[in-house]
CSV table of N, CA and C in Angstrom, one decimal:
chain,number,residue,atom,x,y,z
Y,26,MET,N,61.2,-17.4,85.2
Y,26,MET,CA,60.1,-17.0,84.4
Y,26,MET,C,60.0,-17.9,83.1
Y,27,ALA,N,61.2,-18.2,82.6
Y,27,ALA,CA,61.3,-19.1,81.4
Y,27,ALA,C,60.8,-20.5,81.7
Y,28,THR,N,61.1,-20.9,83.0
Y,28,THR,CA,60.6,-22.2,83.4
Y,28,THR,C,59.1,-22.3,83.5
Y,29,LYS,N,58.5,-21.3,84.0
Y,29,LYS,CA,57.0,-21.2,84.1
Y,29,LYS,C,56.4,-21.2,82.7
Y,30,ALA,N,56.9,-20.4,81.8
Y,30,ALA,CA,56.4,-20.4,80.4
Y,30,ALA,C,56.6,-21.7,79.7
Y,31,GLY,N,57.7,-22.4,80.0
Y,31,GLY,CA,58.0,-23.7,79.4
Y,31,GLY,C,57.0,-24.7,79.9
Y,32,ALA,N,56.7,-24.6,81.2
Y,32,ALA,CA,55.8,-25.6,81.9
Y,32,ALA,C,54.4,-25.4,81.3
Y,33,ARG,N,54.0,-24.1,81.1
Y,33,ARG,CA,52.7,-23.8,80.6
Y,33,ARG,C,52.6,-24.4,79.2
Y,34,THR,N,53.6,-24.1,78.4
Y,34,THR,CA,53.6,-24.6,77.0
Y,34,THR,C,53.6,-26.1,76.9
Y,35,GLY,N,54.4,-26.7,77.8
Y,35,GLY,CA,54.4,-28.2,77.8
Y,35,GLY,C,53.0,-28.7,78.2
Y,36,ALA,N,52.4,-28.1,79.2
Y,36,ALA,CA,51.0,-28.6,79.6
Y,36,ALA,C,50.0,-28.4,78.5
Y,37,ARG,N,50.1,-27.3,77.8
Y,37,ARG,CA,49.2,-27.1,76.7
Y,37,ARG,C,49.4,-28.1,75.6
Y,38,ARG,N,50.7,-28.3,75.3
Y,38,ARG,CA,51.1,-29.3,74.2
Y,38,ARG,C,50.6,-30.7,74.6
Y,39,SER,N,50.8,-31.1,75.8
Y,39,SER,CA,50.4,-32.5,76.2
Y,39,SER,C,48.9,-32.7,76.2
Y,40,ASN,N,48.1,-31.7,76.4
Y,40,ASN,CA,46.7,-31.8,76.5
Y,40,ASN,C,46.2,-32.4,75.2
Y,41,GLY,N,46.6,-31.8,74.0
Y,41,GLY,CA,46.3,-32.3,72.7
Y,41,GLY,C,44.8,-32.3,72.3
Y,42,ASN,N,44.0,-31.6,73.1
Y,42,ASN,CA,42.6,-31.6,72.7
Y,42,ASN,C,42.1,-30.2,72.2
Y,43,GLY,N,43.0,-29.4,71.9
Y,43,GLY,CA,42.6,-28.1,71.3
Y,43,GLY,C,41.9,-27.2,72.3
Y,44,GLY,N,41.9,-27.5,73.6
Y,44,GLY,CA,41.4,-26.7,74.6
Y,44,GLY,C,39.9,-26.6,74.6
Y,45,ALA,N,39.2,-27.4,73.8
Y,45,ALA,CA,37.7,-27.3,73.7
Y,45,ALA,C,37.1,-28.0,75.0
Y,46,ARG,N,37.7,-29.1,75.4
Y,46,ARG,CA,37.2,-29.8,76.5
Y,46,ARG,C,38.3,-30.5,77.2
Y,47,GLY,N,38.3,-30.6,78.5
Y,47,GLY,CA,39.4,-31.2,79.3
Y,47,GLY,C,39.4,-32.7,79.1
Y,48,GLY,N,40.6,-33.3,79.6
Y,48,GLY,CA,40.7,-34.7,79.6
Y,48,GLY,C,42.1,-35.1,79.4
Y,49,ALA,N,42.5,-36.3,79.8
Y,49,ALA,CA,43.9,-36.8,79.6
Y,49,ALA,C,44.1,-37.1,78.2
Y,50,THR,N,45.3,-37.0,77.7
Y,50,THR,CA,45.6,-37.3,76.3
Y,50,THR,C,45.8,-38.8,76.2
Y,51,PHE,N,45.1,-39.4,75.2
Y,51,PHE,CA,45.3,-40.9,75.0
Y,51,PHE,C,46.0,-41.2,73.7
Y,52,GLY,N,46.2,-40.2,72.9
Y,52,GLY,CA,46.8,-40.4,71.6
Y,52,GLY,C,45.8,-41.0,70.6
Y,53,LEU,N,46.2,-41.2,69.4
Y,53,LEU,CA,45.3,-41.6,68.3
Y,53,LEU,C,45.1,-43.1,68.3
Y,54,ALA,N,46.1,-43.9,68.7
Y,54,ALA,CA,46.1,-45.3,68.6
Y,54,ALA,C,44.9,-46.0,69.2
Y,55,PRO,N,44.5,-45.7,70.5
Y,55,PRO,CA,43.3,-46.4,71.0
Y,55,PRO,C,42.1,-46.2,70.2
Y,56,TRP,N,41.9,-45.0,69.7
Y,56,TRP,CA,40.7,-44.7,69.0
Y,56,TRP,C,40.7,-45.4,67.6
Y,57,LEU,N,41.8,-45.4,67.0
Y,57,LEU,CA,41.9,-46.2,65.7
Y,57,LEU,C,41.7,-47.7,66.0
Y,58,GLY,N,42.2,-48.1,67.2
Y,58,GLY,CA,42.0,-49.5,67.6
Y,58,GLY,C,40.5,-49.9,67.7
Y,59,VAL,N,39.7,-49.0,68.2
Y,59,VAL,CA,38.3,-49.2,68.3
Y,59,VAL,C,37.7,-49.3,66.9
Y,60,ALA,N,38.1,-48.4,66.0
Y,60,ALA,CA,37.6,-48.4,64.6
Y,60,ALA,C,38.0,-49.7,63.9
Y,61,VAL,N,39.2,-50.2,64.1
Y,61,VAL,CA,39.7,-51.4,63.5
Y,61,VAL,C,38.9,-52.6,64.1
Y,62,ILE,N,38.6,-52.6,65.3
Y,62,ILE,CA,37.7,-53.7,65.9
Y,62,ILE,C,36.3,-53.7,65.3
Y,63,ALA,N,35.8,-52.5,65.1
Y,63,ALA,CA,34.4,-52.4,64.4
Y,63,ALA,C,34.5,-52.9,63.0
Y,64,ILE,N,35.6,-52.5,62.3
Y,64,ILE,CA,35.8,-53.0,60.9
Y,64,ILE,C,35.9,-54.5,60.9
Y,65,LEU,N,36.7,-55.1,61.7
Y,65,LEU,CA,36.9,-56.5,61.8
Y,65,LEU,C,35.6,-57.3,62.1
Y,66,LEU,N,34.9,-56.8,63.1
Y,66,LEU,CA,33.6,-57.5,63.4
Y,66,LEU,C,32.7,-57.4,62.2
Y,67,ASP,N,32.6,-56.3,61.6
Y,67,ASP,CA,31.7,-56.1,60.4
Y,67,ASP,C,32.1,-57.0,59.3
Y,68,GLN,N,33.4,-57.0,59.0
Y,68,GLN,CA,33.8,-57.8,57.8
Y,68,GLN,C,33.7,-59.3,58.1
Y,69,VAL,N,34.0,-59.8,59.3
Y,69,VAL,CA,33.9,-61.2,59.6
Y,69,VAL,C,32.5,-61.6,59.6
Y,70,THR,N,31.6,-60.8,60.1
Y,70,THR,CA,30.1,-61.2,60.1
Y,70,THR,C,29.6,-61.2,58.6
Y,71,LYS,N,30.0,-60.3,57.8
Y,71,LYS,CA,29.6,-60.2,56.4
Y,71,LYS,C,30.1,-61.5,55.7
Y,72,LEU,N,31.4,-61.8,55.8
Y,72,LEU,CA,32.0,-63.0,55.2
Y,72,LEU,C,31.3,-64.2,55.6
Y,73,THR,N,30.9,-64.3,56.9
Y,73,THR,CA,30.2,-65.5,57.4
Y,73,THR,C,28.9,-65.7,56.7
Y,74,VAL,N,28.1,-64.6,56.6
Y,74,VAL,CA,26.8,-64.6,56.0
Y,74,VAL,C,27.0,-64.9,54.5
Y,75,LEU,N,28.0,-64.3,53.8
Y,75,LEU,CA,28.2,-64.6,52.4
Y,75,LEU,C,28.4,-66.0,52.1
Y,76,LYS,N,29.2,-66.7,53.0
Y,76,LYS,CA,29.5,-68.1,52.8
Y,76,LYS,C,28.4,-69.0,53.2
Y,77,THR,N,27.5,-68.5,54.0
Y,77,THR,CA,26.4,-69.4,54.6
Y,77,THR,C,25.1,-69.3,53.8
Y,78,PHE,N,24.8,-68.1,53.3
Y,78,PHE,CA,23.5,-67.8,52.7
Y,78,PHE,C,23.6,-67.6,51.2
Y,79,GLN,N,22.5,-67.9,50.5
Y,79,GLN,CA,22.4,-67.4,49.1
Y,79,GLN,C,21.7,-66.1,49.2
Y,80,TYR,N,21.8,-65.3,48.1
Y,80,TYR,CA,21.2,-64.0,48.1
Y,80,TYR,C,19.7,-64.2,48.3
Y,81,GLY,N,19.1,-63.4,49.2
Y,81,GLY,CA,17.7,-63.4,49.5
Y,81,GLY,C,17.3,-64.4,50.5
Y,82,GLU,N,18.1,-65.4,50.8
Y,82,GLU,CA,17.8,-66.4,51.7
Y,82,GLU,C,17.7,-65.8,53.1
Y,83,PHE,N,16.8,-66.3,53.9
Y,83,PHE,CA,16.7,-65.8,55.3
Y,83,PHE,C,16.4,-67.0,56.2
Y,84,HIS,N,16.8,-66.8,57.5
Y,84,HIS,CA,16.6,-67.7,58.5
Y,84,HIS,C,16.0,-67.0,59.7
Y,85,PRO,N,14.7,-67.3,60.1
Y,85,PRO,CA,14.2,-66.7,61.3
Y,85,PRO,C,14.9,-67.2,62.5
Y,86,LEU,N,15.2,-66.3,63.4
Y,86,LEU,CA,15.9,-66.7,64.7
Y,86,LEU,C,14.9,-66.4,65.8
Y,87,THR,N,14.1,-65.4,65.7
Y,87,THR,CA,13.0,-65.2,66.7
Y,87,THR,C,11.8,-64.7,66.0
Y,88,SER,N,10.8,-64.4,66.7
Y,88,SER,CA,9.5,-63.9,66.1
Y,88,SER,C,9.7,-62.5,65.5
Y,89,PHE,N,10.8,-61.9,65.8
Y,89,PHE,CA,11.0,-60.5,65.3
Y,89,PHE,C,12.3,-60.3,64.7
Y,90,PHE,N,13.1,-61.3,64.5
Y,90,PHE,CA,14.5,-61.2,63.9
Y,90,PHE,C,14.8,-62.3,63.0
Y,91,ASN,N,15.3,-61.9,61.8
Y,91,ASN,CA,15.8,-62.9,60.9
Y,91,ASN,C,17.3,-62.5,60.5
Y,92,LEU,N,18.0,-63.6,60.0
Y,92,LEU,CA,19.2,-63.3,59.3
Y,92,LEU,C,18.9,-63.5,57.8
Y,93,VAL,N,19.3,-62.5,57.0
Y,93,VAL,CA,19.0,-62.6,55.6
Y,93,VAL,C,20.2,-62.0,54.8
Y,94,LEU,N,20.4,-62.4,53.6
Y,94,LEU,CA,21.5,-61.9,52.8
Y,94,LEU,C,20.9,-61.0,51.7
Y,95,VAL,N,21.1,-59.7,51.8
Y,95,VAL,CA,20.7,-58.7,50.8
Y,95,VAL,C,21.8,-57.8,50.5
Y,96,TYR,N,21.7,-57.1,49.4
Y,96,TYR,CA,22.7,-56.2,49.0
Y,96,TYR,C,22.1,-54.8,48.9
Y,97,ASN,N,22.8,-53.8,49.3
Y,97,ASN,CA,22.4,-52.4,49.2
Y,97,ASN,C,23.4,-51.6,48.3
Y,98,LYS,N,22.9,-51.2,47.2
Y,98,LYS,CA,23.8,-50.4,46.3
Y,98,LYS,C,23.7,-48.9,46.7
Y,99,GLY,N,22.8,-48.5,47.5
Y,99,GLY,CA,22.6,-47.2,47.9
Y,99,GLY,C,23.2,-46.9,49.3
Y,100,ALA,N,22.5,-46.0,50.0
Y,100,ALA,CA,22.9,-45.6,51.3
Y,100,ALA,C,21.8,-46.1,52.3
Y,101,ALA,N,21.7,-45.4,53.4
Y,101,ALA,CA,20.7,-45.8,54.4
Y,101,ALA,C,19.3,-45.8,53.8
Y,102,PHE,N,18.6,-46.9,54.2
Y,102,PHE,CA,17.2,-47.1,53.7
Y,102,PHE,C,17.2,-47.2,52.2
Y,103,SER,N,18.3,-47.7,51.6
Y,103,SER,CA,18.5,-47.9,50.2
Y,103,SER,C,18.4,-46.6,49.4
Y,104,PHE,N,18.7,-45.5,50.0
Y,104,PHE,CA,18.7,-44.2,49.3
Y,104,PHE,C,19.6,-44.3,48.1
Y,105,LEU,N,19.1,-44.0,46.9
Y,105,LEU,CA,19.8,-44.0,45.6
Y,105,LEU,C,20.2,-45.4,45.2
Y,106,ALA,N,19.6,-46.4,45.7
Y,106,ALA,CA,20.0,-47.8,45.3
Y,106,ALA,C,19.7,-48.0,43.8
Y,107,ALA,N,18.7,-47.4,43.3
Y,107,ALA,CA,18.3,-47.6,41.9
Y,107,ALA,C,19.0,-46.7,40.9
Y,108,ALA,N,19.9,-45.9,41.4
Y,108,ALA,CA,20.6,-45.0,40.5
Y,108,ALA,C,21.5,-45.8,39.6
Y,109,GLY,N,22.1,-45.2,38.6
Y,109,GLY,CA,22.8,-45.9,37.5
Y,109,GLY,C,24.1,-46.5,37.8
Y,110,GLY,N,24.6,-46.5,39.0
Y,110,GLY,CA,25.9,-47.0,39.4
Y,110,GLY,C,26.9,-46.0,39.9
Y,111,TRP,N,26.6,-44.7,39.6
Y,111,TRP,CA,27.5,-43.7,40.1
Y,111,TRP,C,27.5,-43.6,41.6
Y,112,GLN,N,26.4,-44.0,42.2
Y,112,GLN,CA,26.3,-43.9,43.7
Y,112,GLN,C,27.4,-44.7,44.4
Y,113,ARG,N,27.8,-45.8,43.8
Y,113,ARG,CA,28.9,-46.6,44.4
Y,113,ARG,C,30.1,-45.8,44.7
Y,114,TRP,N,30.5,-45.0,43.7
Y,114,TRP,CA,31.8,-44.2,43.9
Y,114,TRP,C,31.5,-42.9,44.7
Y,115,PHE,N,30.3,-42.4,44.6
Y,115,PHE,CA,29.9,-41.2,45.4
Y,115,PHE,C,29.9,-41.6,46.9
Y,116,PHE,N,29.3,-42.7,47.3
Y,116,PHE,CA,29.3,-43.1,48.7
Y,116,PHE,C,30.6,-43.6,49.2
Y,117,THR,N,31.4,-44.1,48.3
Y,117,THR,CA,32.8,-44.5,48.6
Y,117,THR,C,33.6,-43.3,48.9
Y,118,LEU,N,33.5,-42.3,48.1
Y,118,LEU,CA,34.2,-41.0,48.3
Y,118,LEU,C,33.7,-40.3,49.5
Y,119,LEU,N,32.4,-40.3,49.7
Y,119,LEU,CA,31.9,-39.7,50.9
Y,119,LEU,C,32.4,-40.3,52.2
Y,120,GLY,N,32.4,-41.7,52.2
Y,120,GLY,CA,32.9,-42.4,53.3
Y,120,GLY,C,34.4,-42.1,53.6
Y,121,LEU,N,35.2,-42.0,52.5
Y,121,LEU,CA,36.6,-41.6,52.7
Y,121,LEU,C,36.8,-40.2,53.2
Y,122,VAL,N,36.0,-39.3,52.7
Y,122,VAL,CA,36.1,-37.9,53.2
Y,122,VAL,C,35.7,-37.8,54.7
Y,123,ALA,N,34.6,-38.5,55.0
Y,123,ALA,CA,34.2,-38.6,56.4
Y,123,ALA,C,35.3,-39.2,57.3
Y,124,ALA,N,35.9,-40.2,56.8
Y,124,ALA,CA,37.0,-40.9,57.6
Y,124,ALA,C,38.2,-39.9,57.8
Y,125,THR,N,38.5,-39.2,56.8
Y,125,THR,CA,39.6,-38.2,56.9
Y,125,THR,C,39.2,-37.1,57.9
Y,126,VAL,N,38.0,-36.6,57.9
Y,126,VAL,CA,37.6,-35.6,58.9
Y,126,VAL,C,37.6,-36.2,60.3
Y,127,ILE,N,37.1,-37.4,60.4
Y,127,ILE,CA,37.0,-38.0,61.7
Y,127,ILE,C,38.4,-38.2,62.3
Y,128,ILE,N,39.4,-38.7,61.5
Y,128,ILE,CA,40.7,-38.9,62.0
Y,128,ILE,C,41.3,-37.5,62.4
Y,129,TRP,N,41.1,-36.5,61.7
Y,129,TRP,CA,41.5,-35.2,62.1
Y,129,TRP,C,40.9,-34.8,63.4
Y,130,LEU,N,39.6,-35.0,63.6
Y,130,LEU,CA,39.0,-34.7,64.9
Y,130,LEU,C,39.5,-35.6,66.0
Y,131,LEU,N,39.8,-36.8,65.7
Y,131,LEU,CA,40.4,-37.7,66.8
Y,131,LEU,C,41.7,-37.2,67.2
Y,132,LYS,N,42.5,-36.7,66.3
Y,132,LYS,CA,43.9,-36.2,66.6
Y,132,LYS,C,43.7,-34.9,67.5
Y,133,ARG,N,42.8,-34.1,67.1
Y,133,ARG,CA,42.6,-32.8,67.7
Y,133,ARG,C,42.0,-33.0,69.1
Y,134,HIS,N,41.1,-33.9,69.3
Y,134,HIS,CA,40.4,-34.1,70.6
Y,134,HIS,C,40.6,-35.4,71.3
Y,135,ASN,N,41.8,-36.0,71.1
Y,135,ASN,CA,42.0,-37.4,71.6
Y,135,ASN,C,41.8,-37.6,73.1
Y,136,GLY,N,41.7,-36.5,73.9
Y,136,GLY,CA,41.5,-36.7,75.3
Y,136,GLY,C,40.1,-36.7,75.7
Y,137,GLN,N,39.2,-36.6,74.8
Y,137,GLN,CA,37.7,-36.6,75.1
Y,137,GLN,C,37.2,-38.0,74.8
Y,138,LYS,N,37.1,-38.7,75.9
Y,138,LYS,CA,36.8,-40.2,75.8
Y,138,LYS,C,35.5,-40.4,75.0
Y,139,MET,N,34.4,-39.9,75.5
Y,139,MET,CA,33.1,-40.2,74.8
Y,139,MET,C,33.0,-39.7,73.4
Y,140,PHE,N,33.5,-38.5,73.2
Y,140,PHE,CA,33.5,-37.9,71.8
Y,140,PHE,C,34.4,-38.8,70.9
Y,141,CYS,N,35.5,-39.2,71.3
Y,141,CYS,CA,36.4,-40.0,70.5
Y,141,CYS,C,35.9,-41.5,70.3
Y,142,LEU,N,35.3,-42.0,71.3
Y,142,LEU,CA,34.7,-43.3,71.2
Y,142,LEU,C,33.6,-43.3,70.1
Y,143,SER,N,32.7,-42.3,70.2
Y,143,SER,CA,31.6,-42.2,69.2
Y,143,SER,C,32.2,-42.0,67.8
Y,144,LEU,N,33.2,-41.1,67.7
Y,144,LEU,CA,33.8,-40.9,66.3
Y,144,LEU,C,34.5,-42.2,65.8
Y,145,SER,N,35.1,-42.9,66.7
Y,145,SER,CA,35.8,-44.2,66.3
Y,145,SER,C,34.8,-45.2,65.8
Y,146,LEU,N,33.6,-45.3,66.5
Y,146,LEU,CA,32.6,-46.3,66.0
Y,146,LEU,C,32.1,-45.8,64.6
Y,147,ILE,N,31.9,-44.5,64.5
Y,147,ILE,CA,31.4,-44.0,63.2
Y,147,ILE,C,32.4,-44.3,62.1
Y,148,LEU,N,33.7,-44.1,62.4
Y,148,LEU,CA,34.8,-44.3,61.5
Y,148,LEU,C,34.9,-45.8,61.1
Y,149,GLY,N,34.8,-46.7,62.1
Y,149,GLY,CA,34.8,-48.1,61.8
Y,149,GLY,C,33.7,-48.5,60.9
Y,150,GLY,N,32.5,-48.0,61.2
Y,150,GLY,CA,31.3,-48.4,60.4
Y,150,GLY,C,31.4,-47.8,59.0
Y,151,ALA,N,31.8,-46.6,58.9
Y,151,ALA,CA,31.9,-46.0,57.5
Y,151,ALA,C,32.9,-46.7,56.7
Y,152,LEU,N,34.1,-47.1,57.3
Y,152,LEU,CA,35.1,-47.8,56.5
Y,152,LEU,C,34.7,-49.2,56.2
Y,153,GLY,N,34.0,-49.8,57.1
Y,153,GLY,CA,33.4,-51.2,56.9
Y,153,GLY,C,32.6,-51.2,55.6
Y,154,ASN,N,31.7,-50.2,55.5
Y,154,ASN,CA,30.8,-50.1,54.3
Y,154,ASN,C,31.6,-49.7,53.1
Y,155,VAL,N,32.6,-48.9,53.2
Y,155,VAL,CA,33.5,-48.5,52.1
Y,155,VAL,C,34.2,-49.7,51.5
Y,156,ILE,N,34.7,-50.6,52.4
Y,156,ILE,CA,35.3,-51.8,52.0
Y,156,ILE,C,34.4,-52.6,51.1
Y,157,ASP,N,33.1,-52.8,51.5
Y,157,ASP,CA,32.1,-53.5,50.7
Y,157,ASP,C,31.9,-52.9,49.3
Y,158,ARG,N,31.8,-51.6,49.3
Y,158,ARG,CA,31.5,-50.9,48.0
Y,158,ARG,C,32.7,-51.1,47.1
Y,159,VAL,N,33.9,-51.0,47.6
Y,159,VAL,CA,35.1,-51.2,46.7
Y,159,VAL,C,35.2,-52.6,46.2
Y,160,ILE,N,35.0,-53.6,47.1
Y,160,ILE,CA,35.2,-55.0,46.8
Y,160,ILE,C,34.0,-55.6,46.0
Y,161,TYR,N,32.8,-55.3,46.4
Y,161,TYR,CA,31.6,-55.9,45.9
Y,161,TYR,C,30.8,-55.0,45.0
Y,162,GLY,N,30.9,-53.7,45.2
Y,162,GLY,CA,30.0,-52.8,44.4
Y,162,GLY,C,28.7,-52.5,45.2
Y,163,HIS,N,28.6,-53.1,46.3
Y,163,HIS,CA,27.4,-52.8,47.1
Y,163,HIS,C,27.7,-53.2,48.6
Y,164,VAL,N,26.8,-52.8,49.5
Y,164,VAL,CA,27.0,-53.1,50.9
Y,164,VAL,C,26.2,-54.4,51.2
Y,165,ILE,N,26.8,-55.3,52.0
Y,165,ILE,CA,26.2,-56.5,52.4
Y,165,ILE,C,25.4,-56.3,53.7
Y,166,ASP,N,24.1,-56.5,53.7
Y,166,ASP,CA,23.3,-56.4,54.9
Y,166,ASP,C,22.7,-57.7,55.2
Y,167,PHE,N,22.5,-58.0,56.5
Y,167,PHE,CA,22.0,-59.3,56.9
Y,167,PHE,C,21.1,-59.3,58.2
Y,168,LEU,N,21.0,-58.2,58.9
Y,168,LEU,CA,20.2,-58.2,60.1
Y,168,LEU,C,18.9,-57.6,59.8
Y,169,ASP,N,17.8,-58.4,60.0
Y,169,ASP,CA,16.5,-58.1,59.6
Y,169,ASP,C,15.5,-58.1,60.8
Y,170,PHE,N,15.1,-57.0,61.3
Y,170,PHE,CA,14.2,-56.9,62.4
Y,170,PHE,C,12.8,-56.6,61.8
Y,171,HIS,N,11.8,-57.1,62.5
Y,171,HIS,CA,10.4,-56.9,62.0
Y,171,HIS,C,9.4,-57.0,63.1
Y,172,VAL,N,8.3,-56.3,62.9
Y,172,VAL,CA,7.2,-56.4,63.8
Y,172,VAL,C,5.9,-56.6,62.9
Y,173,GLY,N,5.2,-57.7,63.2
Y,173,GLY,CA,4.1,-58.0,62.3
Y,173,GLY,C,4.5,-58.1,60.9
Y,174,GLY,N,3.9,-57.4,60.0
Y,174,GLY,CA,4.4,-57.5,58.6
Y,174,GLY,C,5.3,-56.3,58.2
Y,175,TRP,N,5.8,-55.6,59.2
Y,175,TRP,CA,6.6,-54.4,58.9
Y,175,TRP,C,8.1,-54.7,59.2
Y,176,HIS,N,9.0,-54.5,58.2
Y,176,HIS,CA,10.4,-54.8,58.4
Y,176,HIS,C,11.2,-53.5,58.4
Y,177,TRP,N,12.1,-53.4,59.3
Y,177,TRP,CA,13.1,-52.3,59.1
Y,177,TRP,C,14.0,-52.7,58.0
Y,178,PRO,N,14.6,-51.8,57.3
Y,178,PRO,CA,15.5,-52.1,56.3
Y,178,PRO,C,16.7,-53.0,56.9
Y,179,ALA,N,17.1,-54.0,56.2
Y,179,ALA,CA,18.2,-54.8,56.7
Y,179,ALA,C,19.4,-54.0,56.8
Y,180,PHE,N,20.3,-54.3,57.8
Y,180,PHE,CA,21.5,-53.6,58.1
Y,180,PHE,C,22.6,-54.5,58.5
Y,181,ASN,N,23.7,-54.0,58.9
Y,181,ASN,CA,24.9,-54.8,59.2
Y,181,ASN,C,25.6,-54.2,60.5
Y,182,VAL,N,26.7,-54.8,60.8
Y,182,VAL,CA,27.4,-54.4,62.0
Y,182,VAL,C,28.0,-53.0,61.8
Y,183,ALA,N,28.4,-52.7,60.6
Y,183,ALA,CA,29.0,-51.3,60.3
Y,183,ALA,C,27.9,-50.3,60.6
Y,184,ASP,N,26.7,-50.6,60.1
Y,184,ASP,CA,25.6,-49.6,60.3
Y,184,ASP,C,25.3,-49.5,61.8
Y,185,SER,N,25.3,-50.6,62.5
Y,185,SER,CA,25.1,-50.5,63.9
Y,185,SER,C,26.2,-49.7,64.6
Y,186,ALA,N,27.4,-49.8,64.2
Y,186,ALA,CA,28.5,-49.0,64.8
Y,186,ALA,C,28.3,-47.5,64.6
Y,187,ILE,N,27.8,-47.2,63.4
Y,187,ILE,CA,27.5,-45.8,63.0
Y,187,ILE,C,26.4,-45.3,63.9
Y,188,CYS,N,25.4,-46.1,64.1
Y,188,CYS,CA,24.2,-45.6,64.9
Y,188,CYS,C,24.6,-45.5,66.3
Y,189,VAL,N,25.3,-46.4,66.9
Y,189,VAL,CA,25.7,-46.3,68.3
Y,189,VAL,C,26.6,-45.1,68.5
Y,190,GLY,N,27.6,-45.0,67.5
Y,190,GLY,CA,28.4,-43.8,67.6
Y,190,GLY,C,27.7,-42.5,67.5
Y,191,ALA,N,26.7,-42.4,66.7
Y,191,ALA,CA,25.9,-41.2,66.6
Y,191,ALA,C,25.1,-40.9,67.9
Y,192,VAL,N,24.5,-42.0,68.5
Y,192,VAL,CA,23.8,-41.8,69.8
Y,192,VAL,C,24.8,-41.3,70.8
Y,193,LEU,N,26.0,-41.9,70.9
Y,193,LEU,CA,27.0,-41.5,71.9
Y,193,LEU,C,27.4,-40.0,71.6
Y,194,LEU,N,27.5,-39.6,70.4
Y,194,LEU,CA,27.9,-38.3,70.0
Y,194,LEU,C,26.8,-37.3,70.6
Y,195,VAL,N,25.6,-37.6,70.4
Y,195,VAL,CA,24.5,-36.8,70.9
Y,195,VAL,C,24.5,-36.7,72.4
Y,196,ILE,N,24.7,-37.9,73.1
Y,196,ILE,CA,24.8,-37.9,74.5
Y,196,ILE,C,26.0,-37.0,75.0
Y,197,ASP,N,27.1,-37.2,74.3
Y,197,ASP,CA,28.3,-36.4,74.7
Y,197,ASP,C,28.0,-34.9,74.6
Y,198,GLU,N,27.4,-34.5,73.5
Y,198,GLU,CA,27.1,-33.1,73.3
Y,198,GLU,C,26.1,-32.6,74.4
Y,199,LEU,N,25.1,-33.4,74.7
Y,199,LEU,CA,24.1,-33.0,75.7
Y,199,LEU,C,24.8,-32.8,77.1
Y,200,ARG,N,25.7,-33.8,77.4
Y,200,ARG,CA,26.5,-33.7,78.6
Y,200,ARG,C,27.4,-32.4,78.7
Y,201,ARG,N,28.0,-32.1,77.5
Y,201,ARG,CA,28.9,-30.9,77.5
Y,201,ARG,C,28.1,-29.7,77.7
Y,202,VAL,N,26.9,-29.6,77.0
Y,202,VAL,CA,26.1,-28.4,77.1
Y,202,VAL,C,25.6,-28.3,78.6
Y,203,ARG,N,25.2,-29.4,79.2
Y,203,ARG,CA,24.7,-29.4,80.5
Y,203,ARG,C,25.8,-28.9,81.5
Y,204,ARG,N,27.0,-29.3,81.3
Y,204,ARG,CA,28.1,-28.9,82.2
Y,204,ARG,C,28.4,-27.4,82.0
Y,205,GLY,N,28.1,-26.9,80.8
Y,205,GLY,CA,28.4,-25.5,80.5
Y,205,GLY,C,27.4,-24.5,81.2
Y,206,LYS,N,26.3,-25.0,81.7
Y,206,LYS,CA,25.2,-24.2,82.3
Y,206,LYS,C,25.5,-23.9,83.7
């Protein structure tokens, strides 16, 4: 009987996903690796644009896409960009708190591939933008899509990782709900 209880405890312990959803345990390292790759891609592309462009300079690549160097002192869609400077530290702190919560979730649910992949991309994107805020005081944006005379706000690889992660998170949740029916 002690052997069966030990086996059950061992199985529960090795699952590592809090019992919310099934899956093999992968540990934290692969998911942090995904986040590091997102951060590296983000920072390398930003440094390349910083060394190649002057502020405000743009280069059309297609009829709907430019590379441009702009700075964003706010958040998405330049939210709070015109605030008095406090927003730099607010969004830095917010990014660090989000990163802490995400790492906790990754530890708790490391066997859920889609969930952890989505969180890893969000983590990498959040930390990529935190790095900018700490070093430069603003986020470096350079991807500029437009249709006719209308432009989406410029963004970067970190923003893209966050968006892809968010979409994957929604897909994962929809799949989970669907399996539950």
